[in-house]
Coordinates of C-alpha atoms and ligand atoms in Angstrom, one line a residue:
X15 CA 16.2 -32.3 27.7
X16 CA 18.7 -34.1 30.0
X17 CA 20.5 -32.4 33.0
X18 CA 23.6 -31.6 30.9
X19 CA 21.6 -30.0 28.2
X20 CA 19.7 -28.0 30.8
X21 CA 22.9 -26.8 32.4
X22 CA 24.4 -25.8 29.0
X23 CA 21.3 -23.9 28.1
X24 CA 21.3 -22.0 31.4
X25 CA 25.0 -21.2 31.0
X26 CA 24.3 -19.9 27.5
X27 CA 21.7 -17.5 28.8
X28 CA 24.0 -16.3 31.5
X29 CA 26.8 -15.8 28.9
X30 CA 24.3 -13.7 26.9
X31 CA 24.7 -15.9 23.8
X32 CA 22.0 -15.7 21.2
X33 CA 19.5 -18.5 21.3
X34 CA 18.1 -20.5 18.3
X35 CA 14.5 -21.5 17.7
X36 CA 15.2 -24.9 19.3
X37 CA 16.8 -23.4 22.3
X38 CA 14.0 -20.9 22.7
X39 CA 11.5 -23.9 22.7
X40 CA 13.7 -25.7 25.2
X41 CA 13.5 -22.7 27.6
X42 CA 9.8 -23.6 28.2
X43 CA 11.0 -27.0 29.6
X44 CA 13.0 -25.2 32.4
X45 CA 11.1 -25.0 35.7
X46 CA 9.3 -21.7 36.2
X47 CA 11.6 -20.4 39.0
X48 CA 14.9 -21.1 37.1
X49 CA 13.4 -19.4 34.0
X50 CA 12.2 -16.5 36.2
X51 CA 15.6 -16.1 37.8
X52 CA 17.3 -15.9 34.4
X53 CA 14.9 -13.3 33.1
X54 CA 15.0 -11.3 36.4
X55 CA 18.8 -11.2 36.2
X56 CA 18.6 -9.6 32.8
X57 CA 15.8 -7.2 33.8
X58 CA 17.7 -6.1 37.0
X59 CA 20.9 -5.6 35.1
X60 CA 19.1 -3.2 32.7
X61 CA 16.6 -1.5 35.0
X62 CA 17.3 -2.5 38.6
X63 CA 14.1 -2.2 40.6
X64 CA 12.4 0.3 38.3
X65 CA 9.0 -0.4 36.8
X66 CA 7.8 1.9 34.1
X67 CA 4.3 3.1 33.3
X68 CA 2.8 6.2 31.6
X69 CA -0.3 8.3 32.0
X70 CA -2.1 7.7 28.8
X71 CA -5.5 7.5 27.2
X72 CA -6.6 4.7 24.8
X73 CA -9.0 6.0 22.1
X74 CA -10.7 3.5 19.8
X75 CA -12.5 5.8 17.3
X76 CA -14.6 3.3 15.5
X77 CA -15.6 -0.4 15.6
X78 CA -16.7 -0.6 12.0
X79 CA -14.4 -3.1 10.4
X80 CA -13.9 -4.3 6.8
X81 CA -11.9 -7.3 8.1
X82 CA -12.8 -10.3 10.2
X83 CA -10.5 -11.6 12.9
X84 CA -11.9 -14.6 14.8
X85 CA -10.4 -13.5 18.1
X86 CA -11.9 -10.0 17.9
X87 CA -14.9 -9.1 20.1
X88 CA -14.6 -5.4 19.5
X89 CA -15.5 -4.9 15.8
X90 CA -19.2 -4.5 15.1
X91 CA -20.6 -7.9 14.1
X92 CA -23.6 -10.2 14.8
X93 CA -22.1 -10.6 18.3
X94 CA -21.6 -6.9 18.8
X95 CA -24.4 -5.0 16.9
X96 CA -23.6 -1.6 18.4
X97 CA -21.7 0.2 15.6
X98 CA -20.1 3.5 16.3
X99 CA -17.8 5.9 14.6
X100 CA -16.6 9.1 16.4
X101 CA -16.5 12.5 14.7
X102 CA -13.3 14.5 14.9
X103 CA -15.0 16.8 17.4
X104 CA -15.8 13.8 19.6
X105 CA -12.2 12.6 19.5
X106 CA -10.9 16.1 20.3
X107 CA -13.3 16.3 23.2
X108 CA -11.8 13.1 24.6
X109 CA -8.3 14.4 24.1
X110 CA -9.2 17.7 25.8
X111 CA -10.5 16.0 28.9
X112 CA -7.7 13.5 29.1
X113 CA -5.0 16.1 28.8
X114 CA -6.7 18.1 31.5
X115 CA -6.5 15.0 33.7
X116 CA -2.8 14.6 33.0
X117 CA -2.6 12.2 30.1
X118 CA 0.5 12.7 27.9
X119 CA 0.0 10.0 25.4
X120 CA -3.0 9.3 23.1
X121 CA -3.0 5.7 22.0
X122 CA -5.3 5.6 19.1
X123 CA -6.3 2.3 17.5
X124 CA -9.3 1.9 15.2
X125 CA -11.0 -0.9 13.3
X126 CA -10.7 -0.9 9.5
X127 CA -13.3 1.7 8.6
X128 CA -14.3 1.6 4.9
X129 CA -16.9 4.4 5.1
X130 CA -15.1 7.7 5.8
X131 CA -11.9 7.8 3.8
X132 CA -8.3 8.4 4.6
X133 CA -9.0 12.0 5.8
X134 CA -11.2 10.6 8.7
X135 CA -8.0 8.9 10.0
X136 CA -5.5 11.6 9.2
X137 CA -7.7 14.7 10.0
X138 CA -8.1 13.4 13.5
X139 CA -4.4 13.3 14.1
X140 CA -3.9 16.7 12.5
X141 CA -6.6 18.3 14.7
X142 CA -5.1 16.8 17.8
X143 CA -1.7 18.0 16.9
X144 CA -2.9 21.5 16.2
X145 CA -4.8 21.8 19.4
X146 CA -2.3 19.9 21.7
X147 CA 1.2 20.4 20.3
X148 CA 2.8 18.5 23.2
X149 CA 0.7 15.4 23.4
X150 CA 2.3 12.2 22.1
X151 CA 0.2 10.6 19.4
X152 CA 0.8 6.8 19.2
X153 CA -1.5 5.7 16.5
X154 CA -2.1 3.4 13.5
X155 CA -1.3 -0.3 13.8
X156 CA 0.4 -1.9 10.8
X157 CA -3.0 -3.6 10.2
X158 CA -4.7 -0.2 9.8
X159 CA -1.9 1.0 7.5
X160 CA -2.3 -2.1 5.3
X161 CA -6.1 -1.5 5.3
X162 CA -5.7 2.1 4.0
X163 CA -3.4 0.8 1.3
X164 CA -5.8 -1.9 0.2
X165 CA -8.9 0.3 0.5
X166 CA -7.7 3.6 -0.9
X167 CA -4.9 2.5 -3.3
X168 CA -2.1 4.2 -1.4
X169 CA 1.4 2.8 -1.0
X170 CA 2.8 2.0 2.5
X171 CA 5.3 4.9 2.0
X172 CA 2.4 7.3 1.2
X173 CA 0.4 6.3 4.3
X174 CA 3.5 6.5 6.6
X175 CA 4.4 9.9 5.2
X176 CA 0.8 11.1 5.7
X177 CA 1.0 9.9 9.3
X178 CA 4.1 12.0 9.9
X179 CA 2.7 15.0 8.1
X180 CA -0.4 14.9 10.3
X181 CA 1.4 14.6 13.6
X182 CA 1.7 10.9 14.5
X183 CA 4.7 10.3 16.7
X184 CA 5.0 6.6 17.1
X185 CA 3.2 3.4 16.1
X186 CA 1.6 0.9 18.5
X187 CA 2.4 -2.8 18.2
X188 CA -1.0 -4.2 17.3
X189 CA -2.0 -6.4 14.4
X190 CA 1.0 -8.7 14.8
X191 CA -1.1 -11.5 16.3
X192 CA 1.0 -14.6 15.5
X193 CA 3.4 -14.5 12.5
X194 CA 3.2 -18.2 11.6
X195 CA 1.4 -18.1 8.2
X196 CA -0.9 -21.1 8.9
X197 CA -2.1 -19.9 12.3
X198 CA -2.5 -16.4 10.8
X199 CA -4.6 -17.7 7.9
X200 CA -6.9 -19.4 10.4
X201 CA -7.1 -16.4 12.8
X202 CA -7.4 -13.4 10.5
X203 CA -7.3 -14.3 6.8
X204 CA -7.1 -11.3 4.5
X205 CA -5.6 -8.9 7.1
X206 CA -2.0 -7.6 6.9
X207 CA 0.4 -10.6 6.3
X208 CA 3.4 -11.2 8.6
X209 CA 5.9 -10.1 6.0
X210 CA 3.8 -6.9 5.4
X211 CA 3.6 -6.2 9.1
X212 CA 7.3 -6.4 9.4
X213 CA 7.9 -4.4 6.2
X214 CA 5.6 -1.5 7.5
X215 CA 7.5 -1.3 10.8
X216 CA 10.8 -1.4 8.9
X217 CA 9.7 1.5 6.7
X218 CA 8.6 3.4 9.8
X219 CA 11.9 2.8 11.6
X220 CA 13.8 3.9 8.4
X221 CA 12.0 7.3 8.9
X222 CA 13.7 7.6 12.3
X223 CA 10.5 6.7 14.1
X224 CA 9.9 4.2 16.9
X225 CA 7.2 1.6 17.4
X226 CA 6.2 -1.4 19.6
X227 CA 5.5 -5.0 18.8
X228 CA 2.8 -7.3 20.1
X229 CA 2.1 -11.0 20.1
X230 CA -1.4 -12.4 20.7
X231 CA -1.0 -15.7 22.5
X232 CA -2.9 -18.3 24.5
X233 CA -5.3 -19.4 21.8
X234 CA -4.6 -22.0 19.1
X235 CA -0.8 -21.4 18.7
X236 CA 2.0 -23.6 19.9
X237 CA 5.0 -22.7 21.9
X238 CA 7.1 -23.1 18.7
X239 CA 4.9 -20.4 17.0
X240 CA 5.6 -18.0 19.9
X241 CA 9.3 -18.5 19.6
X242 CA 9.2 -18.1 15.8
X243 CA 7.2 -14.8 16.3
X244 CA 9.8 -13.5 18.7
X245 CA 12.7 -14.4 16.5
X246 CA 11.2 -12.7 13.4
X247 CA 11.0 -9.5 15.6
X248 CA 14.6 -10.0 16.8
X249 CA 15.8 -10.2 13.2
X250 CA 14.1 -7.0 12.2
X251 CA 15.3 -5.2 15.3
X252 CA 18.9 -6.2 14.4
X253 CA 18.4 -4.3 11.2
X254 CA 16.5 -1.2 12.4
X255 CA 16.7 -0.9 16.2
X256 CA 13.3 0.9 16.1
X257 CA 11.2 -1.3 18.5
X258 CA 10.9 0.1 22.1
X259 CA 8.8 -2.6 23.6
X260 CA 7.6 -6.1 23.1
X261 CA 4.1 -6.8 24.5
X262 CA 2.8 -10.3 24.9
X263 CA -1.0 -9.9 24.8
X264 CA -2.9 -12.7 26.6
X265 CA -5.9 -13.8 24.6
X266 CA -9.2 -12.8 26.1
X267 CA -11.9 -15.3 25.3
X268 CA -15.4 -13.7 25.5
X269 CA -17.8 -12.6 22.7
X270 CA -15.8 -13.7 19.7
X271 CA -15.7 -16.4 17.0
X272 CA -12.6 -18.3 18.0
X273 CA -13.0 -21.7 19.5
X274 CA -10.1 -22.5 22.0
X275 CA -9.8 -25.8 23.7
X276 CA -7.3 -25.0 26.4
X277 CA -6.2 -21.7 27.9
X278 CA -2.7 -21.0 29.2
X279 CA -2.1 -21.3 32.9
X280 CA -0.6 -18.4 34.9
X281 CA 2.7 -20.3 34.8
X282 CA 2.7 -20.6 31.0
X283 CA 2.0 -16.9 30.8
X284 CA 4.9 -16.0 33.1
X285 CA 7.2 -18.4 31.2
X286 CA 6.3 -16.5 28.0
X287 CA 7.2 -13.2 29.6
X288 CA 10.5 -14.6 30.9
X289 CA 11.4 -16.2 27.6
X290 CA 10.7 -13.0 25.7
X291 CA 13.0 -11.1 28.0
X292 CA 15.7 -13.7 27.4
X293 CA 15.3 -14.1 23.6
X294 CA 14.7 -10.5 22.7
X295 CA 18.1 -9.3 23.7
X296 CA 17.8 -6.3 21.4
X297 CA 14.4 -5.0 22.3
X298 CA 14.8 -2.7 25.4
X299 CA 11.4 -3.1 27.2
X300 CA 9.1 -6.1 27.9
X301 CA 5.6 -4.8 28.7
X302 CA 3.3 -6.8 31.0
X303 CA 0.1 -5.1 29.6
X304 CA -2.0 -5.3 32.8
X305 CA -5.2 -5.2 30.7
X306 CA -4.7 -8.7 29.2
X307 CA -2.5 -10.2 31.9
X308 CA -4.7 -9.0 34.8
X309 CA -3.1 -6.6 37.2
X310 CA -2.2 -9.3 39.6
X311 CA -0.3 -11.4 37.1
X312 CA 1.3 -8.2 35.6
X313 CA 2.7 -7.3 39.0
X314 CA 4.2 -10.8 39.3
X315 CA 5.5 -10.6 35.8
X316 CA 7.8 -7.8 37.0
X317 CA 9.8 -10.6 38.7
X318 CA 9.8 -12.6 35.4
X319 CA 11.5 -10.1 33.1
X320 CA 8.8 -7.4 32.5
X321 CA 9.9 -3.9 33.3
X322 CA 6.8 -2.0 32.0
X323 CA 3.1 -2.2 32.8
X324 CA 1.7 0.2 30.2
X325 CA -0.4 3.0 31.6
X326 CA -3.5 4.3 33.3
X327 CA -5.4 4.0 30.0
X328 CA -8.6 5.7 31.3
X329 CA -10.9 3.7 29.0
X330 CA -10.2 0.7 26.8
X331 CA -12.6 -0.9 24.3
X332 CA -10.8 -3.7 22.4
X333 CA -9.8 -6.2 25.1
X334 CA -12.6 -5.2 27.5
X335 CA -15.1 -6.3 24.7
X336 CA -13.5 -9.7 25.0
X337 CA -13.7 -9.9 28.8
X338 CA -10.7 -7.9 30.2
X339 CA -11.3 -5.7 33.3
X340 CA -10.0 -2.5 31.6
X341 CA -13.1 -0.7 30.5
X342 CA -12.4 2.2 32.9
X343 CA -8.6 2.1 33.0
X344 CA -6.6 2.3 36.2
X345 CA -6.5 5.0 38.9
X346 CA -3.1 6.6 39.1
X347 CA -2.7 6.5 42.9
X348 CA -3.8 2.9 43.0
X349 CA -1.4 2.0 40.2
X350 CA 1.5 3.6 41.9
X351 CA 0.6 2.0 45.3
X352 CA 0.3 -1.4 43.7
X353 CA 3.7 -1.2 42.0
X354 CA 5.3 0.0 45.3
X355 CA 3.6 -2.7 47.3
X356 CA 4.9 -5.3 44.9
X357 CA 8.4 -4.2 45.7
X358 CA 9.2 -2.1 42.6
X359 CA 9.9 1.5 42.1
X360 CA 7.2 3.2 40.0
X361 CA 8.7 5.4 37.3
X362 CA 6.5 7.5 35.1
X363 CA 7.9 7.6 31.6
X364 CA 7.0 9.3 28.4
X365 CA 6.0 7.3 25.3
X366 CA 9.7 6.9 24.3
X367 CA 10.8 5.8 27.7
X368 CA 12.4 9.0 28.9
X369 CA 11.9 9.1 32.7
X370 CA 9.6 11.8 33.9
X371 CA 8.9 11.2 37.6
X372 CA 10.1 8.8 40.3
X373 CA 7.3 7.9 42.7
Ligands
V47_11 O1 -3.6 -6.5 17.5 C1 -7.9 -8.1 19.8 C2 -5.5 -7.4 20.3 C3 -4.5 -5.6 19.5 C4 -8.2 -9.5 21.5 O2 1.8 -0.7 21.4 C5 -6.9 -8.9 21.6 O3 1.8 -0.2 23.5 C6 -6.5 -10.1 23.6 O4 -2.4 -2.5 19.4 N1 -7.7 -10.7 23.4 C7 -4.6 -4.1 19.4 N2 -6.1 -9.2 22.7 C8 -4.1 -3.4 20.7 C9 -2.8 -2.8 20.5 C10 -1.9 -2.5 21.7 C11 -2.4 -2.8 23.0 C12 -1.6 -2.4 24.1 C13 -0.4 -1.7 23.9 C14 0.0 -1.5 22.7 C15 1.3 -0.7 22.5 C16 -0.7 -1.9 21.6 O5 -5.5 -6.1 20.4 C17 -4.7 -6.4 18.3 C18 -5.1 -7.7 18.9 O6 -3.9 -8.6 18.9 N3 -6.8 -8.1 20.6 N4 -8.8 -9.0 20.4 C19 -8.6 -10.5 22.4 N5 -9.7 -11.1 22.3

């Protein structure tokens, strides 16, 4: 890119014009600080100095999985021989304790469990809903929904309607990985396809429900693949408006079957946050998920377009199995202090981004 092209691109971002695949790729060629400034301008126009988080609990009820994803260290396999599946009572006990500790959202993501039927999934939601009418249940990635369809012969519509009947409020953004079909085939052949992932979220949004979208990056994908992933989400969001947040998940490298030659630098990660803020002009929130970014980089990402840090989490099993420092969540007072010390105003939100408390 020559100087004139660079200036034109910067002007286009400042004019809030929509960027193409090529222009998205060209953003990576800008220096980090220029890119950060552009993303920060957008972030501050939308949210000023606010940084959102919630008080939540991640529950991962089983690691027994019928599918194989090379990047996954969580599912039971020869690298992780400790299988477990929680009973409904065990799940309820976790919810009971977490609610008593102030959690307002249960983020429930399982492996693809072929042993206990659809009722094992849905009964857990129903029992939580009956016992805790006010808790927000964010559960079932599109990958789990596709698994229930394949395993138990239901349609996507039937699974989504069952989720609503049994009390699920919103969907997490997992299972998206990288939409490019060749990379996806290499990473997680047989799992939900990209088109199916998008179709499931579209159907969920058509029911008046909201969801998030993730992107797993920093492994074998290219910058072009990341831009393609974001633009496919932007297209769907134009049609439905149902995505709340985009969450770039930084790949964690331990205890899995994926061979990666080169890991992204901190600068590359920050550029990816900034570019997502610029390209995804129709997705309200960019989440720097501290679990995979590390808390230090997530705090800096607040200056590169991110306005949300996810939550206190309490316990996390998927990314911590692959090396993330999230096994025991984040202490609320520490979290608030860190956000304040980084120069931002901590805002506790609910799962749909209504503001609950200014710290
Ligand atoms: O899709 C698996 C990822 C995701 C690794 O919606 C890994 O608010 C990094 O759905 N390194 C599931 N990531 C988690 C998920 C999620 C997480 C946080 C917030 C939200 C939200 C949703 O975990 C999977 C996969 O991409 N994952 N292994 C790994 N080694």
